[in-house]
XYZ file of C-alpha atoms in Angstrom:
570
model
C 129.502 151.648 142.501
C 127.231 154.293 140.442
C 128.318 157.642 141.500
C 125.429 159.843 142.103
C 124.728 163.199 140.391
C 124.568 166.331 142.105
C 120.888 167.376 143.042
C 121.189 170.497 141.522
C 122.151 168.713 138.184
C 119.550 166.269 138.477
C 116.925 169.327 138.223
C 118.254 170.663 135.318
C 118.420 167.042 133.070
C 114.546 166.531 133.869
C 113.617 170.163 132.730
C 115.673 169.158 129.362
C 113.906 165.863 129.170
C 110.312 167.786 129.595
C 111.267 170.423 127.203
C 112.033 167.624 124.473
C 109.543 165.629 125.242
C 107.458 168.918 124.611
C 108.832 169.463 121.136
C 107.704 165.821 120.187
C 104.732 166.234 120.853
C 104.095 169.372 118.673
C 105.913 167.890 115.894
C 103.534 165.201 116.099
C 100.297 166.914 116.563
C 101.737 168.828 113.023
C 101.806 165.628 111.317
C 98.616 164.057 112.117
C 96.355 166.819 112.395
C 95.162 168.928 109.488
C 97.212 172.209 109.263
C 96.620 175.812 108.444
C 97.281 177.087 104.915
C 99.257 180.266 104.626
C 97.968 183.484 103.970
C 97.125 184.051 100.483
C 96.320 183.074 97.145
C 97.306 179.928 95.235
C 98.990 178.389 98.714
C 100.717 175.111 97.405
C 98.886 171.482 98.882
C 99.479 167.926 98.644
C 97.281 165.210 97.278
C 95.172 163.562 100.037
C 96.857 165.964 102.746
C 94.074 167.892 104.581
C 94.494 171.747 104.593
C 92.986 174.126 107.178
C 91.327 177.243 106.699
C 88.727 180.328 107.090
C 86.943 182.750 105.191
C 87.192 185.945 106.581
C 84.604 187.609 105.281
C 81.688 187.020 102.759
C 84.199 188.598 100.213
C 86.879 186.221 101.195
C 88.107 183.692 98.537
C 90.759 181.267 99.119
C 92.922 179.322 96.289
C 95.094 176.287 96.881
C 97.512 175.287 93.995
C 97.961 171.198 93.814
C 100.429 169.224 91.162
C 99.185 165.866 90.095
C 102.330 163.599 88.351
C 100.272 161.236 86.856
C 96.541 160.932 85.212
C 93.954 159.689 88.343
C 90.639 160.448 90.054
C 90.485 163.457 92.291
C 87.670 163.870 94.531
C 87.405 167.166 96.867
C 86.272 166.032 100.682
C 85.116 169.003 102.478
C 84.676 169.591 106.060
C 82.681 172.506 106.735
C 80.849 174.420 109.204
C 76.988 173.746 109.576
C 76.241 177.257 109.923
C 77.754 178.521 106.832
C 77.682 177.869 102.783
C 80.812 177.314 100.495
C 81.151 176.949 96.878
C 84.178 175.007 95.568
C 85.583 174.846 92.437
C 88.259 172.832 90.509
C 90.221 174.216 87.492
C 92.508 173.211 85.434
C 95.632 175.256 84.446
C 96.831 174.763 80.378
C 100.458 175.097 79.460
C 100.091 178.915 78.961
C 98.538 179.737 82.267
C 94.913 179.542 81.124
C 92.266 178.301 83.635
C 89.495 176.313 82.577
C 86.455 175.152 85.456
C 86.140 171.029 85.291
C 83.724 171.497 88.683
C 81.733 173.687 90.836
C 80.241 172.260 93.777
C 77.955 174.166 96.670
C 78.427 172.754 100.309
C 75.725 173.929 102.537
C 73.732 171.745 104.499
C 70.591 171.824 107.019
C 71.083 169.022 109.374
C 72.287 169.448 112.840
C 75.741 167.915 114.418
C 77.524 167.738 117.696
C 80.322 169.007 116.623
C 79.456 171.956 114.259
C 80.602 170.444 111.594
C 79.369 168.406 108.285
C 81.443 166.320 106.019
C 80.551 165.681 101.856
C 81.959 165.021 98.722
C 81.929 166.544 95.419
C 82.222 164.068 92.468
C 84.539 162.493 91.608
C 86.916 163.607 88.260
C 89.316 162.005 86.302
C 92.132 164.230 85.120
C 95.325 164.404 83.655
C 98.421 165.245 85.128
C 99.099 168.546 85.818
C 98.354 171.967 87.595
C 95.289 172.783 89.204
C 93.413 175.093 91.436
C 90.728 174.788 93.985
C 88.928 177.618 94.940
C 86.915 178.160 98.131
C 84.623 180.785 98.618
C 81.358 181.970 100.075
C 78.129 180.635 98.671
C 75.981 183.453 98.296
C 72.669 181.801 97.546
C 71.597 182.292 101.055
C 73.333 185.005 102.602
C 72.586 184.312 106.146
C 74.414 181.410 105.828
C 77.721 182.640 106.508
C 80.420 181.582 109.104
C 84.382 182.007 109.655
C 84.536 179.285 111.224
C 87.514 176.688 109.551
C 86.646 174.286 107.218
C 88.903 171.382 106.361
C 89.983 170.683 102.628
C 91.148 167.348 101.410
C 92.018 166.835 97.691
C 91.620 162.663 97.695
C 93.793 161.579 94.256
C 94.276 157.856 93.095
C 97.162 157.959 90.306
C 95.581 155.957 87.486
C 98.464 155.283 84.960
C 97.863 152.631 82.600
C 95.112 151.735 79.850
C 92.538 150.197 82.174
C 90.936 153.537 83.377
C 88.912 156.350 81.766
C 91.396 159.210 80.539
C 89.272 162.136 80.752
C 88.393 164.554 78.425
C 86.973 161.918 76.261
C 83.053 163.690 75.507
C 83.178 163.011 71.736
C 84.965 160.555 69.137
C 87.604 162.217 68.727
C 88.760 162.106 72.314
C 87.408 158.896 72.563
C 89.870 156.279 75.475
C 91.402 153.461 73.528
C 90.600 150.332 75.476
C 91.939 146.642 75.152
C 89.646 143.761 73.779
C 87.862 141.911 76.533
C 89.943 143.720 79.516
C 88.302 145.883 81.808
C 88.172 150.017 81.693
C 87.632 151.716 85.160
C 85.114 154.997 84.642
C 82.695 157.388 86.124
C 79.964 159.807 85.025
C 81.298 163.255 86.768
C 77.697 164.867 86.568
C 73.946 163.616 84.537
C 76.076 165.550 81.342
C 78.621 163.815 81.255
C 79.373 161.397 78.172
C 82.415 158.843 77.845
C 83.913 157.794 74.485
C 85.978 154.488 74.200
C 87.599 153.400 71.195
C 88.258 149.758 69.688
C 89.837 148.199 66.755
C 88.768 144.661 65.886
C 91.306 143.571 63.470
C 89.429 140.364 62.396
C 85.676 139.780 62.270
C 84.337 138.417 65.629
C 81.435 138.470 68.192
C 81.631 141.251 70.621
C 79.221 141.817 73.784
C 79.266 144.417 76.032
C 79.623 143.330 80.081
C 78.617 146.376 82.324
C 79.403 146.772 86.214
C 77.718 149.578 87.882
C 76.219 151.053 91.000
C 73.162 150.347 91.448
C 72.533 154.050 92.572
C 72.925 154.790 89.003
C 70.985 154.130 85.424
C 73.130 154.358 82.463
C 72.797 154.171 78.491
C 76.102 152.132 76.737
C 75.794 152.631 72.699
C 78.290 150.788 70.312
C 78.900 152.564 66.841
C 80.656 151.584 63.462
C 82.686 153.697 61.776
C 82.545 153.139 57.680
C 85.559 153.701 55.078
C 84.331 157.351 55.181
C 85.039 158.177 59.180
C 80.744 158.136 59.299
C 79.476 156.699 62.968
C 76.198 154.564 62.323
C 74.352 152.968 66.121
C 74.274 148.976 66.106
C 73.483 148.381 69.576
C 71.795 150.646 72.408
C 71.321 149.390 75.681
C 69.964 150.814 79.002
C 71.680 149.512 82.474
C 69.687 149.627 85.503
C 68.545 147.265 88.560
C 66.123 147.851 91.524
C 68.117 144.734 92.725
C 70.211 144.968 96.354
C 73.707 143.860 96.138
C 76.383 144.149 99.371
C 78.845 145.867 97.163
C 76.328 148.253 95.710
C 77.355 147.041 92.180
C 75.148 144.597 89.918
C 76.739 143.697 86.275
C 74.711 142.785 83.082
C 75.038 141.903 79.751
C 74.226 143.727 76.258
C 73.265 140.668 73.383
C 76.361 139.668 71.468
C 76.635 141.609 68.173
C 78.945 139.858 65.125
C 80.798 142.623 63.778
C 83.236 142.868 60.586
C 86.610 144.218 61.225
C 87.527 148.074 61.906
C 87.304 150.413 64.171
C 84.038 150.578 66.850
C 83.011 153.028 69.790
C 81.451 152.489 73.158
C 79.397 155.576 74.381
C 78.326 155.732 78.102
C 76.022 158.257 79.408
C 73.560 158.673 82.167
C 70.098 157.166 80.921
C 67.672 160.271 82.171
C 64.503 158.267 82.271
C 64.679 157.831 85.904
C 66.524 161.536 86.947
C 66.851 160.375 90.263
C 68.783 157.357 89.572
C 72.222 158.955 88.690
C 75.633 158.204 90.693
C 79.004 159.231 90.105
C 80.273 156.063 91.456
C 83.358 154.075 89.452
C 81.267 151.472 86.459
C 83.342 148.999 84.982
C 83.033 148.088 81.119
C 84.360 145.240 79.565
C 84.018 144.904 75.626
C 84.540 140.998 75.668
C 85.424 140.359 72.035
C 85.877 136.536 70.067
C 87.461 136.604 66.974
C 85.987 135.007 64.251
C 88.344 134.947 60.566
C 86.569 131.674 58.907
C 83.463 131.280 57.364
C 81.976 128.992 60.014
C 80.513 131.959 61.739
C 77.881 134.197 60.490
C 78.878 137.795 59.057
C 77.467 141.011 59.452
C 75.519 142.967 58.076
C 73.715 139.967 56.437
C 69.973 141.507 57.113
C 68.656 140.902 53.278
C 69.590 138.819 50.153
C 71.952 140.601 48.892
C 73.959 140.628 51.498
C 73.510 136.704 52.730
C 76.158 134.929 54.763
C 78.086 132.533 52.025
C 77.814 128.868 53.303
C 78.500 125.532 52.344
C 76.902 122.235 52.448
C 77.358 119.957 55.375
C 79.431 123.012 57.338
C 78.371 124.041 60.422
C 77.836 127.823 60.899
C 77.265 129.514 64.341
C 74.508 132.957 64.319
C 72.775 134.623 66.648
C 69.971 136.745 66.831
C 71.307 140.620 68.114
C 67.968 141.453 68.596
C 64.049 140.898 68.175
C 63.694 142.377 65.235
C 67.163 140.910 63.873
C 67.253 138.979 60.304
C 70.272 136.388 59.110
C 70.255 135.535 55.866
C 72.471 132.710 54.208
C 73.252 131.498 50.764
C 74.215 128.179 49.654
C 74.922 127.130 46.283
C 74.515 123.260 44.858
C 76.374 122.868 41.712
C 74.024 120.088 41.341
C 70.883 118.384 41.949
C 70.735 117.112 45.762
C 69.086 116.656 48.771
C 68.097 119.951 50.903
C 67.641 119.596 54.600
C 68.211 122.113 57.428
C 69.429 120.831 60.974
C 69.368 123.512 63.608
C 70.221 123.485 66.856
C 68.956 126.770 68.953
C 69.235 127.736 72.717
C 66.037 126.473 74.609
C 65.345 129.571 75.957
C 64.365 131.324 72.086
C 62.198 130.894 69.583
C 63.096 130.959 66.070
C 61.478 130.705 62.353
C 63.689 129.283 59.429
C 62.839 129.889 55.975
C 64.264 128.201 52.895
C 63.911 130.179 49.637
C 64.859 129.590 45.856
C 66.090 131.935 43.661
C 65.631 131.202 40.566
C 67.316 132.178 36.658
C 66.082 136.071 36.972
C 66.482 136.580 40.528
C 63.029 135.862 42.056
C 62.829 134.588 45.218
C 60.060 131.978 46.406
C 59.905 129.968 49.759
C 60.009 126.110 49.708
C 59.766 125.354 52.771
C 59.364 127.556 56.464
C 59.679 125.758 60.130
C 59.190 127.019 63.277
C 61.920 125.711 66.469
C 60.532 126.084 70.252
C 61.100 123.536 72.869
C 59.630 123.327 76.513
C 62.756 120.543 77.123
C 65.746 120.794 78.889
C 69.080 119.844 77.890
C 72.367 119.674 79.545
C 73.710 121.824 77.258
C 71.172 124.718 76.615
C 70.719 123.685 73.096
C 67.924 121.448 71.066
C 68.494 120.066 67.488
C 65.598 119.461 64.636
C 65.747 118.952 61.516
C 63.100 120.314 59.058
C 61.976 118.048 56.151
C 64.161 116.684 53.567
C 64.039 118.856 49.912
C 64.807 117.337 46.650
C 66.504 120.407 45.172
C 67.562 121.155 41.521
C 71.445 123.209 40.928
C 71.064 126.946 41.727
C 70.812 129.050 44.319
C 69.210 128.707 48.100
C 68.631 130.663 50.882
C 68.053 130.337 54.585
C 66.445 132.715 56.807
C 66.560 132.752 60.435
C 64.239 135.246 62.551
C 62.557 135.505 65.723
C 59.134 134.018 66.262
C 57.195 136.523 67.744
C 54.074 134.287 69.077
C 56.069 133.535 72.265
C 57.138 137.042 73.438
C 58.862 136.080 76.420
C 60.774 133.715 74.383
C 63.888 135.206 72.915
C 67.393 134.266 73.062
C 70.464 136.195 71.951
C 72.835 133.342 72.441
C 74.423 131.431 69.527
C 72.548 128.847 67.448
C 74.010 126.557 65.195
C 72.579 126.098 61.104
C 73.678 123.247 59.306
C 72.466 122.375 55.344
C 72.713 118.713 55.120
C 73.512 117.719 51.242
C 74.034 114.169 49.486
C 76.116 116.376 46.958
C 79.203 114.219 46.163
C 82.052 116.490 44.122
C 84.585 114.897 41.778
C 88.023 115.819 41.256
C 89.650 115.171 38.570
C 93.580 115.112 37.584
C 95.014 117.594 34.778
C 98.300 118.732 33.343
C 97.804 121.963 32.253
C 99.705 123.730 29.934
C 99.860 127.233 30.722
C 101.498 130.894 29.933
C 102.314 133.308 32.047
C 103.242 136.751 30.288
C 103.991 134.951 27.459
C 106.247 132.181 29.211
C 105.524 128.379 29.311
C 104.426 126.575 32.481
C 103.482 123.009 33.054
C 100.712 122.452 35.977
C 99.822 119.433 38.061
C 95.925 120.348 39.492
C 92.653 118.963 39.537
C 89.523 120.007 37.458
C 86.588 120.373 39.830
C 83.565 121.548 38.462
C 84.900 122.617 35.359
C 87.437 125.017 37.257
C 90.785 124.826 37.728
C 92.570 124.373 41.144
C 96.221 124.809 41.689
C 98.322 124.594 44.610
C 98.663 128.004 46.301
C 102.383 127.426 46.209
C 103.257 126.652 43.201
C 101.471 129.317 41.590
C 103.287 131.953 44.037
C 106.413 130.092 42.581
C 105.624 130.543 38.721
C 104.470 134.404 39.665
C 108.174 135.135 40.476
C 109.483 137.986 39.226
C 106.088 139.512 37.483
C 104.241 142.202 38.806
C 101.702 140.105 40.784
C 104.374 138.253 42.279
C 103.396 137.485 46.242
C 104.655 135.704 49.172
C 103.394 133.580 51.722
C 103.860 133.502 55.039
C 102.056 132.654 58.762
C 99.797 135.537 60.006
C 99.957 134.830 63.402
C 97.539 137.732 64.429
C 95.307 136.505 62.442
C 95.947 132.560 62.529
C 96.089 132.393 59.094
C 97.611 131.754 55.779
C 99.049 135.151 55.105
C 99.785 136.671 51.266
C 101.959 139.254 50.706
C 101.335 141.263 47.841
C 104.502 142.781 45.424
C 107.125 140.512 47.632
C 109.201 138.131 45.775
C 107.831 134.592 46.945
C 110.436 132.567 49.136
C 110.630 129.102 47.511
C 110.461 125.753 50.240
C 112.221 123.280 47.059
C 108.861 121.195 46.902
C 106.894 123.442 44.127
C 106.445 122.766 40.616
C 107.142 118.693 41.631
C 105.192 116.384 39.460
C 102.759 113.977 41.474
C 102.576 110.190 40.997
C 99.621 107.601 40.854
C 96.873 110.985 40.212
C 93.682 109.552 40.112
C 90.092 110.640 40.226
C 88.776 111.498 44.246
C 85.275 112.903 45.723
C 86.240 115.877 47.519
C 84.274 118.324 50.051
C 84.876 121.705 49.965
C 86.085 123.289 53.097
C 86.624 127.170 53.701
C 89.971 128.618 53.905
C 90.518 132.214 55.478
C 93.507 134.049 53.672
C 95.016 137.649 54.663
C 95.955 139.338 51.910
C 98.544 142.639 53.176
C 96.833 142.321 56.577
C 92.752 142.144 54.889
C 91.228 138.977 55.859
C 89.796 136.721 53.020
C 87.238 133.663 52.932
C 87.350 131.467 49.763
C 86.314 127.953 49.067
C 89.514 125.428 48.708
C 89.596 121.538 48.634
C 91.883 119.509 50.862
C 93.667 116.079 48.540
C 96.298 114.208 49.450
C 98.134 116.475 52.071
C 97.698 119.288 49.696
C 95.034 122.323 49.797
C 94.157 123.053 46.093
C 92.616 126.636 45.183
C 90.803 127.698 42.247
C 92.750 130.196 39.794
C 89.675 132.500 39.157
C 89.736 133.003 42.791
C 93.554 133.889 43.063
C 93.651 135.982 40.238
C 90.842 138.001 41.936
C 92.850 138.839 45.152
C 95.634 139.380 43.024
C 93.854 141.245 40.623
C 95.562 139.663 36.893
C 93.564 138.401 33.994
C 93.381 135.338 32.692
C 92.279 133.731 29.261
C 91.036 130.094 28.891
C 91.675 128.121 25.556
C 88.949 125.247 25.816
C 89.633 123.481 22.559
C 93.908 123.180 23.179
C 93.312 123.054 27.279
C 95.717 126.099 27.175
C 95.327 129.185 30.244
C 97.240 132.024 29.967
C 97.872 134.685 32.581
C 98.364 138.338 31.640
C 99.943 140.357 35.168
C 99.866 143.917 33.463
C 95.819 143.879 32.797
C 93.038 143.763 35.407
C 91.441 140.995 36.703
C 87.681 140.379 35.075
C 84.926 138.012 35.630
């Protein structure tokens, strides 16, 4: 049987209970309601922790200290009331105490509320971590608009740690954000002033658009510049992003044309476009600099706008261009080594409309056209692309040249996606096997190659193997960055036990040339090589040109010899 408790003990356990209950509910209401700073300046707050206060007077100024561990966005949320105006600013504290003012924002507002109060937000920053300040204080632009009422402060912070956000302060080059190829990077425009700089290094050559997601709230400029040899910063693309399209995020994405760029080091410049001043939002945009690499010499090169600096093809090889722009110009050169057939096949997106050009240079450099066709189609494909071939050309040896443009009689119709330009030849090449005796500083060595018009092609092994020990020695390896057959210059060549073999049963072959991309010390290299047998075979003149040693040809005795302490001449 429960024994029963005294009544007068009874009394005093429920005034206990009541008082505890009591102190629970305090606690609570401490927790999950905003609570008063203490007097004073500087008054230590958390991130995204809402802090009460007043200002006493018009003189009044309040200052709350906040420490942010990591680089983030911080956006001030201030609840205020209607009948007064506050001005709140965000500083930034250096190592030796030094304040510097990132943002000054007024919060006043007309409209009318139930409750007395209004809520907005000031921009939104990215900063680094550290020590900062917010200061509150009266707004003295209209003077009647004073109250001492509380406001309600809220510092809202996102830590942003990794490489896939804007690091702020990055206004000019040299505090430009290093990004990753085709990943995105997370940034806003704090203000219509502000300008973002993000750096990339394309360590091959490759194509390289620029995807933009923004708010539609906003209009924005996004640059790309080159940087030469020399650190100067030339424009090759400027594009302006803006919709008057509806989307239920509020976000719309677009593309800039694709731009084929050589390797080294580019920058991405973001800024509010001030056309339309009313379009401007400090909302997050998301860039993207989608990058393809392109090392062989399938692909069109830039800058290849004139003749002298023409895109090297060869015969019967695709090559893949595009147009950047309207006003772009591709140039390619082909040279026959003899007499052949000529005729351009080109397949182009049906949505442009191009004009190809094929000009002869002749013995003293002038250039004349032989032959000019214009590609448009109203057809649809399953693919996006239509083929034609312009008329067949009986051409003599020399040099040609293709130009592609836009056609500017159809306005509407331009395309900045790839086309493909192919130079169909009858050309057939002969190979034929040699012994040749050669000398290299003076020592004898025999070579199995092939004579193909009238220059000499070695294997790209052996001759590493017979360069042992000289000052042009190299070695040879797999550059996996680059996917490529990688030379390394001044390295003592590791030998496999198949160089230097003699081959059996040699006999005369029509070959094709095909390109081969090289990386010599890192710098990527096209030449023209010839696949026989399992074997590549490259020309000497163009080996001794990377590797910079000169050689001398004796035509009567079939003799070459290879001299590694003089320079390399044509």
């Amino acid at each position: 049987m429960k024994r029963k408790l005294p009544r007068y003990y009874q009394k005093e356990r429920s005034a206990e209970m009541k008082r505890m209950w009591y102190a629970l509910i305090v606690l609570g209401a401490f927790f999950l309601v905003p609570h008063a700073a203490s007097a004073g300046t500087n008054t230590g707050i958390s991130p995204n922790v809402p802090v009460v206060d007043n200002l006493e007077s018009k003189s009044d100024a309040d200052s709350f200290k906040i420490t942010l561990p990591q680089p983030g966005s911080l956006q001030i949320k201030f609840d205020f009331p209607i009948a007064g105006g506050f001005e709140v600013e965000v500083q930034k504290s250096d190592a030796d105490g030094t304040l510097s003012t990132l943002q000054s924002v007024a919060f006043t507002t007309d409209k009318e509320t139930v409750t007395g109060s209004y809520t907005l937000w000031a921009n939104k920053l990215r900063v680094a971590a550290g020590d900062y300040l917010i200061k509150v204080n009266f707004y003295d632009r209209y003077p009647y608009k004073y109250s001492s009422e509380d406001y309600i402060l809220t510092a809202e912070y996102t830590a942003e740690p990794g490489n896939d956000y804007e690091k702020q302060p990055n206004g000019s080059t040299d505090l430009a954000t290093p990004i990753a190829l085709s990943s995105k990077v997370t940034g806003n425009l704090e203000s219509t002033l502000d300008v973002d700089y993000y750096k990339i290094a394309l360590l091959q050559p490759g194509s390289l658009q620029v995807e933009f997601n923004f708010p539609i709230a906003g209009s924005y400029e996004v640059e790309v510049f080159e940087q030469d040899a020399a650190g100067v910063l030339s424009s090759r693309q400027k594009v302006v992003f803006d919709t008057s399209e509806q989307s239920t995020t509020g976000l719309y994405t677009q593309w800039a044309s694709k731009l084929r760029l050589a390797a080294g080091d580019y920058y991405l410049k973001v800024n509010y476009y001030d056309r339309y001043p009313y379009k401007y939002s400090s909302r997050d945009y998301a860039l993207v600099a989608e990058y393809k690499p392109e090392p062989g010499s399938d692909y069109e090169k830039q800058p290849n706008g004139s003749i002298g600096n023409a895109t090297p093809i060869l015969w019967n090889a695709k090559v893949t261009g595009n147009l950047e722009s309207k006003s772009d110009l591709d140039y390619y050169k082909i040279s026959l080594p003899q007499s052949a057939n000529l005729q351009v096949q080109f397949e182009f997106p049906i949505a442009g409309s191009y004009e190809v050009e094929v000009l002869k240079s002749d013995s003293r450099g002038v250039v004349s056209s032989l032959e000019k066709f214009r590609y448009d189609t109203d057809k649809s494909t399953t693919t996006g692309l239509y083929k034609s071939l312009g008329n067949k050309l009986r051409a003599a040896a020399g040099d040609y040249y293709v130009k592609v443009n836009y056609y500017d009689r159809y306005p509407y119709k331009y395309s900045s996606l790839d086309y493909k330009l192919t130079v169909l030849s009858n050309i057939a090449i002969s190979a034929t096997p040699v012994r040749s005796s050669m000398t290299i500083d003076g020592k004898k060595v025999n070579f199995d190659g092939y004579e193909i018009l009238n220059n000499n092609y070695f294997k790209l092994r052996d001759l590493a193997f017979a360069l042992n020990g000289t000052d042009k020695q190299f070695e040879i390896t797999w550059d996996s960055r680059a996917q490529a057959i990688g030379l390394l210059s001044g390295e003592r060549y590791t030998a496999t036990g198949k160089e230097m073999l003699p081959e059996k049963n040699r006999k005369k072959v029509v070959v094709t040339p095909a390109a081969a991309t090289l990386t010599l010390d890192g710098r990527t290299i096209s030449i023209t090589a010839y696949t026989i047998g399992n074997n590549s075979y490259f020309k000497l003149r163009d080996i001794a040109k990377m590797m910079d040693f000169a050689i001398r040809r004796d035509s009567a005795a079939h003799a070459i010899s290879i001299v590694t302490n003089e320079r390399y001449e044509e």
